[in-house]
PDB file of C-alpha atoms and ligand atoms in Angstrom:
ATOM      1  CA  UNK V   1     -21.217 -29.695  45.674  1.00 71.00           C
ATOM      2  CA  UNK V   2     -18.744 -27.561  43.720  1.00 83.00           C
ATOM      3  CA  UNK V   3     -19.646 -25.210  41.320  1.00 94.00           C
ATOM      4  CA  UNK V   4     -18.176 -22.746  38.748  1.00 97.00           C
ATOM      5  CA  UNK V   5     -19.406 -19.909  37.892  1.00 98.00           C
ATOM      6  CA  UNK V   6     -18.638 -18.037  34.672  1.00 98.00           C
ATOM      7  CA  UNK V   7     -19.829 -14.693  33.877  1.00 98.00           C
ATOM      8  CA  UNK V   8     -19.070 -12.787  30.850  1.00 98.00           C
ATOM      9  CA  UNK V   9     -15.871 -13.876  29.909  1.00 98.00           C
ATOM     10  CA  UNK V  10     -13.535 -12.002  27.158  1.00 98.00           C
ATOM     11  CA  UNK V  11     -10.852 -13.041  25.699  1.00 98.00           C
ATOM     12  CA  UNK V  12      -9.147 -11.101  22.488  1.00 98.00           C
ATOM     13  CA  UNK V  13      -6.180 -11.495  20.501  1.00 98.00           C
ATOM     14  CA  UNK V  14      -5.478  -8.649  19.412  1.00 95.00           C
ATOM     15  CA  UNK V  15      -8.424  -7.784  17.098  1.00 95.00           C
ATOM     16  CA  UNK V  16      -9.842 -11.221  17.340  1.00 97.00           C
ATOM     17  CA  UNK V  17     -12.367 -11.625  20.279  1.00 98.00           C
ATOM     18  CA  UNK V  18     -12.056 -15.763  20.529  1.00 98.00           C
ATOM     19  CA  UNK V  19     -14.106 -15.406  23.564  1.00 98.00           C
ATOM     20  CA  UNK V  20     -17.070 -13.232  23.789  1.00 98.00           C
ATOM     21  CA  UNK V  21     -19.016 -12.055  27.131  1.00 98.00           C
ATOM     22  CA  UNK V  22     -19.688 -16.073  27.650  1.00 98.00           C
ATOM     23  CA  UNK V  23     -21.534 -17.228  30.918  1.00 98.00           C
ATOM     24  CA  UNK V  24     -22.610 -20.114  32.372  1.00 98.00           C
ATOM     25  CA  UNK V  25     -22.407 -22.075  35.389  1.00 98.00           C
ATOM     26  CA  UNK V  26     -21.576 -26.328  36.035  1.00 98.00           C
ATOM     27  CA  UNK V  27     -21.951 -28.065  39.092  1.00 97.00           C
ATOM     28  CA  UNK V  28     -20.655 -31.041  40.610  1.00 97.00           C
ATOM     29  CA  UNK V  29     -22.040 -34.004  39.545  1.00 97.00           C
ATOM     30  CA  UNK V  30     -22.776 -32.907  36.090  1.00 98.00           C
ATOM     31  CA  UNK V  31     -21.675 -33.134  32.808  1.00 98.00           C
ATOM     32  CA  UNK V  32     -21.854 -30.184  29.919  1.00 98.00           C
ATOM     33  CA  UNK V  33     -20.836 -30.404  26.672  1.00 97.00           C
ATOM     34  CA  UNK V  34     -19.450 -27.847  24.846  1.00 97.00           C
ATOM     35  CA  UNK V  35     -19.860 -28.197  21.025  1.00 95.00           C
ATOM     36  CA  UNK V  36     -19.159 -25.126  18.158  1.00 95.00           C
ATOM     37  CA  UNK V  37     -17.214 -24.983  15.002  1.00 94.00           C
ATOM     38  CA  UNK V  38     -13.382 -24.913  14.667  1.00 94.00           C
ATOM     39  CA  UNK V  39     -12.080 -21.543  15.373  1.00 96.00           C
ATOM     40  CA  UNK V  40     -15.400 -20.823  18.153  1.00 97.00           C
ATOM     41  CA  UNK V  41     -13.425 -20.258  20.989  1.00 98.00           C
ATOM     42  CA  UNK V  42     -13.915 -23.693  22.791  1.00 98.00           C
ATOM     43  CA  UNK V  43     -10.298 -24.015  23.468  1.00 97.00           C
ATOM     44  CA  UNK V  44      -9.483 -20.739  24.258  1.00 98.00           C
ATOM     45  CA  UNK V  45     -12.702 -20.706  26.990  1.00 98.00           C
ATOM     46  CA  UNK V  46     -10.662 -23.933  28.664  1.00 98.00           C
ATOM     47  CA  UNK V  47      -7.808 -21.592  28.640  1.00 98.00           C
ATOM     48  CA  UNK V  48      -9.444 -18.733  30.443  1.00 98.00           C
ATOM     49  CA  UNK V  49     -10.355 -20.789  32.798  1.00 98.00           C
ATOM     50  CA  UNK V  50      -7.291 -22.933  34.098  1.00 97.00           C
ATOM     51  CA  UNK V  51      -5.150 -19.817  34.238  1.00 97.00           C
ATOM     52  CA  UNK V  52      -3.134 -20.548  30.721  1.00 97.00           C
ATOM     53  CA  UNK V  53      -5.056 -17.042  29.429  1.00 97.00           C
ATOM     54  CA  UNK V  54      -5.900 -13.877  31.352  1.00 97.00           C
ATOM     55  CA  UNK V  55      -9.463 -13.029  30.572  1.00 98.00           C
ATOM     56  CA  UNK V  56      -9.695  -9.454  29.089  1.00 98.00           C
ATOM     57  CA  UNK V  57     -13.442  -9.289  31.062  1.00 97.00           C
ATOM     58  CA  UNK V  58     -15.589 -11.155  33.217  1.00 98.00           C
ATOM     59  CA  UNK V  59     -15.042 -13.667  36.205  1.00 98.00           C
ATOM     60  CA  UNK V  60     -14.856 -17.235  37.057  1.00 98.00           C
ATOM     61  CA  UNK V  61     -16.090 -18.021  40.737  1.00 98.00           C
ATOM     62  CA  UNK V  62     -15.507 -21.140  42.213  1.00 97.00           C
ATOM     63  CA  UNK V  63     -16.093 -21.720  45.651  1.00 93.00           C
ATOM     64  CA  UNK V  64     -16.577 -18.127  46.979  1.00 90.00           C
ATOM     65  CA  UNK V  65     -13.690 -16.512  45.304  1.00 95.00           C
ATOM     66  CA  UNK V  66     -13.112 -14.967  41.503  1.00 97.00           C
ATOM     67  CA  UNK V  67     -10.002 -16.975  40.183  1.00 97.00           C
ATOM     68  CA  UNK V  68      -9.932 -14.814  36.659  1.00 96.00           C
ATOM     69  CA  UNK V  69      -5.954 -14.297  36.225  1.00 94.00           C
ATOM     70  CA  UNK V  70      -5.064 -16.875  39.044  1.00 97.00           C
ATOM     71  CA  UNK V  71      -1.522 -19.139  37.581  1.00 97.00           C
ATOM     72  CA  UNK V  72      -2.486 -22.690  36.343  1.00 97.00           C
ATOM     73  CA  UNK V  73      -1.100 -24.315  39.399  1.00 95.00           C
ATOM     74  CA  UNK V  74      -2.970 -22.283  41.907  1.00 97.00           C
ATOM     75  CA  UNK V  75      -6.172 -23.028  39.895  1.00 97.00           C
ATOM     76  CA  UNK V  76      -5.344 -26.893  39.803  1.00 97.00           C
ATOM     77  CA  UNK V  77      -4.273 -26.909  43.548  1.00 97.00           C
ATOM     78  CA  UNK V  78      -8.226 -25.653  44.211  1.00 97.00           C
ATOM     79  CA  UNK V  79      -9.149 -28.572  41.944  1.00 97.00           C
ATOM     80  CA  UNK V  80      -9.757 -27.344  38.376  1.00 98.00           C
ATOM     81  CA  UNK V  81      -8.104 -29.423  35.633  1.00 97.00           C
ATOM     82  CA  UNK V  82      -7.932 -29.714  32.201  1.00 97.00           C
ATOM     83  CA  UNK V  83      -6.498 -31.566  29.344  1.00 96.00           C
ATOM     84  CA  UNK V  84      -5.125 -29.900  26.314  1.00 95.00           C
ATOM     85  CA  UNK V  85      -5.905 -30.336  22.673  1.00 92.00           C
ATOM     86  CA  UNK V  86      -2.935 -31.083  21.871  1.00 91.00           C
ATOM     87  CA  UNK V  87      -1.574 -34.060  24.630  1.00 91.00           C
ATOM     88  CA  UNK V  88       0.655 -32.719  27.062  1.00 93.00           C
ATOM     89  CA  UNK V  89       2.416 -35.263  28.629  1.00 95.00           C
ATOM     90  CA  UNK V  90       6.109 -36.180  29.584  1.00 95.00           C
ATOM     91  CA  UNK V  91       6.851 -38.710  26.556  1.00 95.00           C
ATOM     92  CA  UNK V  92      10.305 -39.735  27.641  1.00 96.00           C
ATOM     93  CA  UNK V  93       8.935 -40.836  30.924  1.00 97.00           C
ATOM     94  CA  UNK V  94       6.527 -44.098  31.667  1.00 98.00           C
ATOM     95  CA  UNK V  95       2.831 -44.050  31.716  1.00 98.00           C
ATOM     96  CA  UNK V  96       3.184 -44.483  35.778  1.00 98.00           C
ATOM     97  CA  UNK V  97       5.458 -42.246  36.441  1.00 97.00           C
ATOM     98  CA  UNK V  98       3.491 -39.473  34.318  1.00 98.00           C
ATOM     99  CA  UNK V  99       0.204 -39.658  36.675  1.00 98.00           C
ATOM    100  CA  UNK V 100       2.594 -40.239  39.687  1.00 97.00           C
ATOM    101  CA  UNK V 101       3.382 -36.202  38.781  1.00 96.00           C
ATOM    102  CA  UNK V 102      -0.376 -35.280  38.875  1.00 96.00           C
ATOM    103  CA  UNK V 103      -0.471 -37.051  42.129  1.00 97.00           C
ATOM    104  CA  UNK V 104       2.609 -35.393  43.938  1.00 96.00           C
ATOM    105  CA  UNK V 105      -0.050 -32.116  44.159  1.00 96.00           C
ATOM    106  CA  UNK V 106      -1.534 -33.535  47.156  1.00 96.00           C
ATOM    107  CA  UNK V 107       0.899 -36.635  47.802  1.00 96.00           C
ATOM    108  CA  UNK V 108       4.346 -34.958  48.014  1.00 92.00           C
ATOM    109  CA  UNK V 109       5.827 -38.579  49.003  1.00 94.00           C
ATOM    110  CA  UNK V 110       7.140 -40.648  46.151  1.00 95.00           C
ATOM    111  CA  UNK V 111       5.350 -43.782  47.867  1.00 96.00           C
ATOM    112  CA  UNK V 112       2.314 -42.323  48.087  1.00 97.00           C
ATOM    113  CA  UNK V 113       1.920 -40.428  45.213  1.00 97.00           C
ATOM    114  CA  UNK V 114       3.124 -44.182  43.314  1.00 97.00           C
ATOM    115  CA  UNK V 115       0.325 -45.459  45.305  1.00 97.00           C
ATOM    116  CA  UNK V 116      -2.243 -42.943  43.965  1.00 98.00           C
ATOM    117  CA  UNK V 117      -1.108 -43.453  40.778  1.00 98.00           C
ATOM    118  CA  UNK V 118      -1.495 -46.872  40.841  1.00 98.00           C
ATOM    119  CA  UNK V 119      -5.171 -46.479  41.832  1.00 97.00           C
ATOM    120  CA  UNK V 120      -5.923 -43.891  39.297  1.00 97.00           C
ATOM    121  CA  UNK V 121      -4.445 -46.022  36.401  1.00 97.00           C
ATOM    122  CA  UNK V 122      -6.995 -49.012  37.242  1.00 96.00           C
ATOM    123  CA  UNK V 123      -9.783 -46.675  37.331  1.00 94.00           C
ATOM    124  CA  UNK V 124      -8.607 -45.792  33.800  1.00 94.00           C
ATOM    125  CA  UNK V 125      -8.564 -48.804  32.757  1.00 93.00           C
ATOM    126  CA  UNK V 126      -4.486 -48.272  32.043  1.00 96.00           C
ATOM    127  CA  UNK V 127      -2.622 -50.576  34.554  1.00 97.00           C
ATOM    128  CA  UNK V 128      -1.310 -53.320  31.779  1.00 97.00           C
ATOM    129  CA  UNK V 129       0.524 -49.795  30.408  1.00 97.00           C
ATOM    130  CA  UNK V 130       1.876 -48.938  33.545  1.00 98.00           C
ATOM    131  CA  UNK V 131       5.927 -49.487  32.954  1.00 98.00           C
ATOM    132  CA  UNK V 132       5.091 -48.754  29.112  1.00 98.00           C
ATOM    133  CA  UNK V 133       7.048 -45.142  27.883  1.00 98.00           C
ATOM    134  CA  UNK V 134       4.801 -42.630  27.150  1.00 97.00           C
ATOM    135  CA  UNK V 135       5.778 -42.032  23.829  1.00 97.00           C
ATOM    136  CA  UNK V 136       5.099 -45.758  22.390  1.00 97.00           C
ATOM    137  CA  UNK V 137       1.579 -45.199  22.791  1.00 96.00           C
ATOM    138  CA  UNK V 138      -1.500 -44.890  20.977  1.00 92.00           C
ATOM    139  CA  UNK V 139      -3.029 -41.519  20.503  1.00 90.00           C
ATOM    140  CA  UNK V 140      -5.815 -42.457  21.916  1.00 90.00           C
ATOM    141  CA  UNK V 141      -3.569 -43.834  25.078  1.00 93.00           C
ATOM    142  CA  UNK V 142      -2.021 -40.739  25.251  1.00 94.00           C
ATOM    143  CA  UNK V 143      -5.102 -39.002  25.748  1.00 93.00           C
ATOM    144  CA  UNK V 144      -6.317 -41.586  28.474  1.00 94.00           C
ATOM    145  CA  UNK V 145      -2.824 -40.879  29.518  1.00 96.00           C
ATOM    146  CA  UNK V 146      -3.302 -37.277  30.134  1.00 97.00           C
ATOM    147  CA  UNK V 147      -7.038 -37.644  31.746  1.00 96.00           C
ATOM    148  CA  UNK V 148      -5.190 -40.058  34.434  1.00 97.00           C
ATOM    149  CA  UNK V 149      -2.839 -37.468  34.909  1.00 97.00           C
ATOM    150  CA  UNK V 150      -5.803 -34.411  35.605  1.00 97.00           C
ATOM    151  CA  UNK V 151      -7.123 -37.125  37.560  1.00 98.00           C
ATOM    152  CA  UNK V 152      -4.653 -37.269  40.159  1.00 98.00           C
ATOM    153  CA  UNK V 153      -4.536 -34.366  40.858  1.00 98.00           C
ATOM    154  CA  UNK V 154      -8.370 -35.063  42.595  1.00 97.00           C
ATOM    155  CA  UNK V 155     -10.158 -32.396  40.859  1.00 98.00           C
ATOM    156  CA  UNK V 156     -13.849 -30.910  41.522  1.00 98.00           C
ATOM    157  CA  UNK V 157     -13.950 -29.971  37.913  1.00 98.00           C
ATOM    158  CA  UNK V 158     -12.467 -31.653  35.171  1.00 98.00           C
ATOM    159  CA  UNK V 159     -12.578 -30.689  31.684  1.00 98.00           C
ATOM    160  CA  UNK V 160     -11.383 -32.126  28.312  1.00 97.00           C
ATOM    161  CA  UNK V 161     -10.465 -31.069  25.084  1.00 96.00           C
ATOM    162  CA  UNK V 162     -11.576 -33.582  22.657  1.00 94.00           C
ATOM    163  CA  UNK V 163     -10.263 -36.707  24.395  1.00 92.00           C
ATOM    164  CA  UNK V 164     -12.183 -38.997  22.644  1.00 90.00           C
ATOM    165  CA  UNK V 165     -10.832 -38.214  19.129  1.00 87.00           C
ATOM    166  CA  UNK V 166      -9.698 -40.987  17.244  1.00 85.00           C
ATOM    167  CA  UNK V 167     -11.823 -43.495  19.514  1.00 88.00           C
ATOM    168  CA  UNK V 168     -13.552 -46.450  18.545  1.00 90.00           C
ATOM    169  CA  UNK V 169     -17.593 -46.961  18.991  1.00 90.00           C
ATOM    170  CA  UNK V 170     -16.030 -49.509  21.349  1.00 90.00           C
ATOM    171  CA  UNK V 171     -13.376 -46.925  22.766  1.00 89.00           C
ATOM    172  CA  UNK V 172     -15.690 -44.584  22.769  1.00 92.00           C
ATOM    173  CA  UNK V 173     -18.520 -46.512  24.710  1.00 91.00           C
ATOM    174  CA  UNK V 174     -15.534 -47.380  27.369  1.00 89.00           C
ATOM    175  CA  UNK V 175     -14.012 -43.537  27.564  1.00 92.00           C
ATOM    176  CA  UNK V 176     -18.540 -42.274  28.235  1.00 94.00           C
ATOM    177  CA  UNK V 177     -18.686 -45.121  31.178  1.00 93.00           C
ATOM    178  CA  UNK V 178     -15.667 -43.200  32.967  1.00 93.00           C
ATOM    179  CA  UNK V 179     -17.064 -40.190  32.269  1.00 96.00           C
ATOM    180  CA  UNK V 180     -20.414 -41.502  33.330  1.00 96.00           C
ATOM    181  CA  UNK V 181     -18.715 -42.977  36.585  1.00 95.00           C
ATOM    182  CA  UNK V 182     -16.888 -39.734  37.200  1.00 96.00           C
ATOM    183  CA  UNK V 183     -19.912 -37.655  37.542  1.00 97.00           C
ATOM    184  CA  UNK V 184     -21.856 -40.131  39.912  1.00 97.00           C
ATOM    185  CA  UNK V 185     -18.654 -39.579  41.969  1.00 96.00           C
ATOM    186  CA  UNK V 186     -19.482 -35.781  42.329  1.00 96.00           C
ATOM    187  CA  UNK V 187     -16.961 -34.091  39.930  1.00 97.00           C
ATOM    188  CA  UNK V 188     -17.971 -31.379  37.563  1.00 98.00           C
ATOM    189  CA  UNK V 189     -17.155 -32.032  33.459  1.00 98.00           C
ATOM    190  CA  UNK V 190     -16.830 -29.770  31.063  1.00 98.00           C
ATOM    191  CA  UNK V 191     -16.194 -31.797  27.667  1.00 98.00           C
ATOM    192  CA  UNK V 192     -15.235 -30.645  24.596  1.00 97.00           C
ATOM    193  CA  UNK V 193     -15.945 -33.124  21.434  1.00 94.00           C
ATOM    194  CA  UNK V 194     -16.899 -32.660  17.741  1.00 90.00           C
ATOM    195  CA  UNK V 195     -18.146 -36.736  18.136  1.00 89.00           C
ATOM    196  CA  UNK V 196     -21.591 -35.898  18.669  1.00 89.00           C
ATOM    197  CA  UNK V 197     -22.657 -39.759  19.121  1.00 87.00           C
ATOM    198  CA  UNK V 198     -20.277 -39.309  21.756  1.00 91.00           C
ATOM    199  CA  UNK V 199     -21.265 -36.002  23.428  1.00 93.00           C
ATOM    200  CA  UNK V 200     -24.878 -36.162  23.365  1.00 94.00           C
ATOM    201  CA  UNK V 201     -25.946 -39.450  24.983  1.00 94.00           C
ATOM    202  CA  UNK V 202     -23.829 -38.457  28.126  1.00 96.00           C
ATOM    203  CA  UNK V 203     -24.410 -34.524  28.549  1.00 97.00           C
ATOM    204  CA  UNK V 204     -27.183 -33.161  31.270  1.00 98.00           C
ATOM    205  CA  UNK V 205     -27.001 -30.240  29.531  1.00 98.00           C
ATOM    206  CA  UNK V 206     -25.232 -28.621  26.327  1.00 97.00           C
ATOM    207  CA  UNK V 207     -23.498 -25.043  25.934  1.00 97.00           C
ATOM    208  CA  UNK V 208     -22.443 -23.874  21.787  1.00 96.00           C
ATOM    209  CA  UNK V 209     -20.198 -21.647  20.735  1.00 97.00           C
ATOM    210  CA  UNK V 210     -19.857 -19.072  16.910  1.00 95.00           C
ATOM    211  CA  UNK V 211     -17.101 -16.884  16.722  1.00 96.00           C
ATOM    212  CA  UNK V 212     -16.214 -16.834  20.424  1.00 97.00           C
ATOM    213  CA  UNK V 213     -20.179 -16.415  21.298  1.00 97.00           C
ATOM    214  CA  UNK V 214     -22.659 -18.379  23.308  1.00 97.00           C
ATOM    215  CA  UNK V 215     -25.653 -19.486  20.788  1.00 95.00           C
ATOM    216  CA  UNK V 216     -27.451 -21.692  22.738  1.00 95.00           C
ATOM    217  CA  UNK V 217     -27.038 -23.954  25.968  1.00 97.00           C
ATOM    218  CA  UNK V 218     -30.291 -26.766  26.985  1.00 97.00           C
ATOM    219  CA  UNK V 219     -30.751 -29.704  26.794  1.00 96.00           C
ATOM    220  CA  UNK V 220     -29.121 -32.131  24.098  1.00 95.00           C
ATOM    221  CA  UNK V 221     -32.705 -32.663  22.918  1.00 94.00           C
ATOM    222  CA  UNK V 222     -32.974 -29.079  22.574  1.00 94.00           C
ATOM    223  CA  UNK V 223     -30.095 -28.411  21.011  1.00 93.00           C
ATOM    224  CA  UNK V 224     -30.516 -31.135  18.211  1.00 90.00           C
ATOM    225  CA  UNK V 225     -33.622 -29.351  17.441  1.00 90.00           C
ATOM    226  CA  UNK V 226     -32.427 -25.560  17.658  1.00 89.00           C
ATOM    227  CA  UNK V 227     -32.432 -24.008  14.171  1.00 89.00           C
ATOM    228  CA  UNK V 228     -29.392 -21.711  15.164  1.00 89.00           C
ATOM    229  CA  UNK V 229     -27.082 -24.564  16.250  1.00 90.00           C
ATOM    230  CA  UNK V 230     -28.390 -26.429  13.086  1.00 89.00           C
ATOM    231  CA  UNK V 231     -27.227 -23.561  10.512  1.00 87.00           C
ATOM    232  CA  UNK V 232     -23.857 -23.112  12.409  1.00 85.00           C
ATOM    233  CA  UNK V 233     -22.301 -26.153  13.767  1.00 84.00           C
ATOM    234  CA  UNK V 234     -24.581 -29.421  13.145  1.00 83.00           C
ATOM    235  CA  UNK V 235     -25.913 -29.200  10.017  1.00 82.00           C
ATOM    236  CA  UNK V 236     -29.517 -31.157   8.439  1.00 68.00           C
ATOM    237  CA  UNK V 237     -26.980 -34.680   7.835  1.00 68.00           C
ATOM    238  CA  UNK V 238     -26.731 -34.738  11.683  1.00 69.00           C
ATOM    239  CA  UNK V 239     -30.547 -33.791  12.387  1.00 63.00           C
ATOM    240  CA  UNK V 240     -31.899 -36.736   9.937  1.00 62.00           C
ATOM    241  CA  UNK V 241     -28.834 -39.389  11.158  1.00 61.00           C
ATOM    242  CA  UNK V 242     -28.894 -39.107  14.804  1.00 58.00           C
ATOM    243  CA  UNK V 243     -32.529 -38.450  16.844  1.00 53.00           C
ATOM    244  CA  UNK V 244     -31.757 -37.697  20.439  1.00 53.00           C
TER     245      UNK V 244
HETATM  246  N1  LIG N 301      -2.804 -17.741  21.127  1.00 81.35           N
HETATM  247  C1  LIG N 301      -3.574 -17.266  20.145  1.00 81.35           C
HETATM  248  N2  LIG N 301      -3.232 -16.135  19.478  1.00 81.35           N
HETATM  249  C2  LIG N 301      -4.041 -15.640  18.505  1.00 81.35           C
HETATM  250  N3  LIG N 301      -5.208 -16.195  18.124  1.00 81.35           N
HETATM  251  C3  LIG N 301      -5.582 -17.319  18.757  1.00 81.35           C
HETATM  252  C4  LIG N 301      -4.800 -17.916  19.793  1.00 81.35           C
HETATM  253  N4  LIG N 301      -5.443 -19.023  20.234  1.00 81.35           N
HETATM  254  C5  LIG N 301      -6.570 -19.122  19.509  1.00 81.35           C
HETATM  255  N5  LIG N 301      -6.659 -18.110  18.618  1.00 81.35           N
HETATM  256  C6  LIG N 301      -7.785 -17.858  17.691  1.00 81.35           C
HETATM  257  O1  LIG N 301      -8.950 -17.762  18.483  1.00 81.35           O
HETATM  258  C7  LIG N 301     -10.069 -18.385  17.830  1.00 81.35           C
HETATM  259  C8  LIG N 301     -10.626 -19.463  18.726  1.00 81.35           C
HETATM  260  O2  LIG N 301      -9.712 -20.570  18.710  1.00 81.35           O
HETATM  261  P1  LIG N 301      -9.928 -21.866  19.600  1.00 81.35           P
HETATM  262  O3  LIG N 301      -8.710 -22.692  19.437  1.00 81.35           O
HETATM  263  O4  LIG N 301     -10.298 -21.461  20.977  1.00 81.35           O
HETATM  264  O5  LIG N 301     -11.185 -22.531  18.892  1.00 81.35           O
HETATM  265  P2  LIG N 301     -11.826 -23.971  19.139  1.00 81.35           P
HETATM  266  O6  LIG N 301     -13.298 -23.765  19.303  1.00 81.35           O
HETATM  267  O7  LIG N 301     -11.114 -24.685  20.219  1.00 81.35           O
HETATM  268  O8  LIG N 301     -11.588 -24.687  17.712  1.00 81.35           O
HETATM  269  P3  LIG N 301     -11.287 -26.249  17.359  1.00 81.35           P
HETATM  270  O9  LIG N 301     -12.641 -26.930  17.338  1.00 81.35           O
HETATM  271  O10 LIG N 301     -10.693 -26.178  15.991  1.00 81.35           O
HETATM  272  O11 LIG N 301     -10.355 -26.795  18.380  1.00 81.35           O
HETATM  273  C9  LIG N 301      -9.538 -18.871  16.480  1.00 81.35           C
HETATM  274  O12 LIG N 301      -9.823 -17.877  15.507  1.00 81.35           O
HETATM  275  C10 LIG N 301      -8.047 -19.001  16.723  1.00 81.35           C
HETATM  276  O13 LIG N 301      -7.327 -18.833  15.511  1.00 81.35           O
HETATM  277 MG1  LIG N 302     -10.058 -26.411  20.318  1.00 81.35          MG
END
């Protein structure tokens, strides 16, 4: 099984540090969640890590070699994806032919990376929107969108960034049963969301960030109950509302 392996990662802007000396380590077939306040460093960690930001300290080890500072493609051609925050995805063209560009990574034919499109889409439950333009859909679509698009690319690690805002408790309940699925099929998920009835019931283990620092990482049973996490991200409401 894959794993990554994070150690003391550092990432400033100028006099900012957004990411601060974090660690930790996922493996395939599991799924952490990665909770914290706006502004703790969540995104910019996802960035550090796919090659979008150099870290200013630390590594990231997958598979016997440090990939700190490798380019975005390298890092997806060794099977590390990610989806952004902020859906990037090619809006003029059709929801087809935008995975069918994921899937040219390791299907350079148009046939077969159509093919592997195809396939992805109907894992993602997406195949009615096939020949539907990217831009005419749903937010929520778009994000599914952009998840079928990491996904052909056949990574070892996936990780999202807050792709099931805007969902449903249907939608929602749908997107945690492909996530769910995804894991039993060995990958490694790394999944940002502020939807905690989301996050919890589907997370082996859970990892917070403050101000660019880890604050805690255990169970989601542990987490609900840490007094730290409580005062800085989840607040009493959440403790009294949801018992995991
Ligand atoms: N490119 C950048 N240049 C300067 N500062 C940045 C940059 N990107 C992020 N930051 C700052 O780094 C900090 C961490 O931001 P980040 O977007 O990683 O947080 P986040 O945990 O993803 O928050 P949210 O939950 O709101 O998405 C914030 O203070 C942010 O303003
Ligand atoms: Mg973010």
């Amino acid at each position: 099984m894959s794993e990554l392996v994070v150690k003391n990662v550092t990432k400033r802007f100028g006099g900012l540090t957004a990411v601060n000396d974090v660690s930790f380590t996922v493996r395939g077939g599991e799924i952490l969640g990665l909770i914290g306040p706006n502004g703790a460093g969540k995104t910019t960690l996802f960035s550090c890590l796919t090659g979008f930001h150099r870290p200013d300290g630390g590594s990231v080890e997958f598979e016997g070699r440090d990939i700190a500072g490798w380019s975005p493609n390298n890092i997806c051609s060794i099977g590390i994806a990610r989806t952004f925050q902020v859906v990037q995805i090619l809006q003029g063209m059709t929801v087809l032919e935008n995975v069918q560009v994921g899937a040219f990574l390791r299907h350079p034919g148009a046939a077969a990376a159509r093919d592997k499109a195809i396939k992805v889409l109907d894992k993602v439950g997406m195949s009615k929107r096939a020949s539907v333009k990217a831009v005419n859909l749903t937010l929520p679509e778009k994000k599914r969108l952009e998840v079928a698009m990491c996904l052909a690319t056949d990574p070892k690690v996936l990780m999202l960034d807050e792709s099931m805002a805007g969902l449903t408790p249907t939608e929602i309940q749908e997107a945690t049963g492909m996530l769910r699925q995804l894991r039993k099929d060995g990958l490694a998920l790394i999944v940002v969301e502020h939807v905690m009835e989301a996050i919890m019931p589907i997370s082996d283990r859970i990892m917070v960030l403050d101000s660019g620092a880890k604050i805690a990482e255990g169970t989601p049973g542990e987490i609900a109950k840490d007094e730290r996490v409580i005062s800085a991200y989840l607040g009493d409401k959440y403790v009294k509302r949801c018992k995991v």
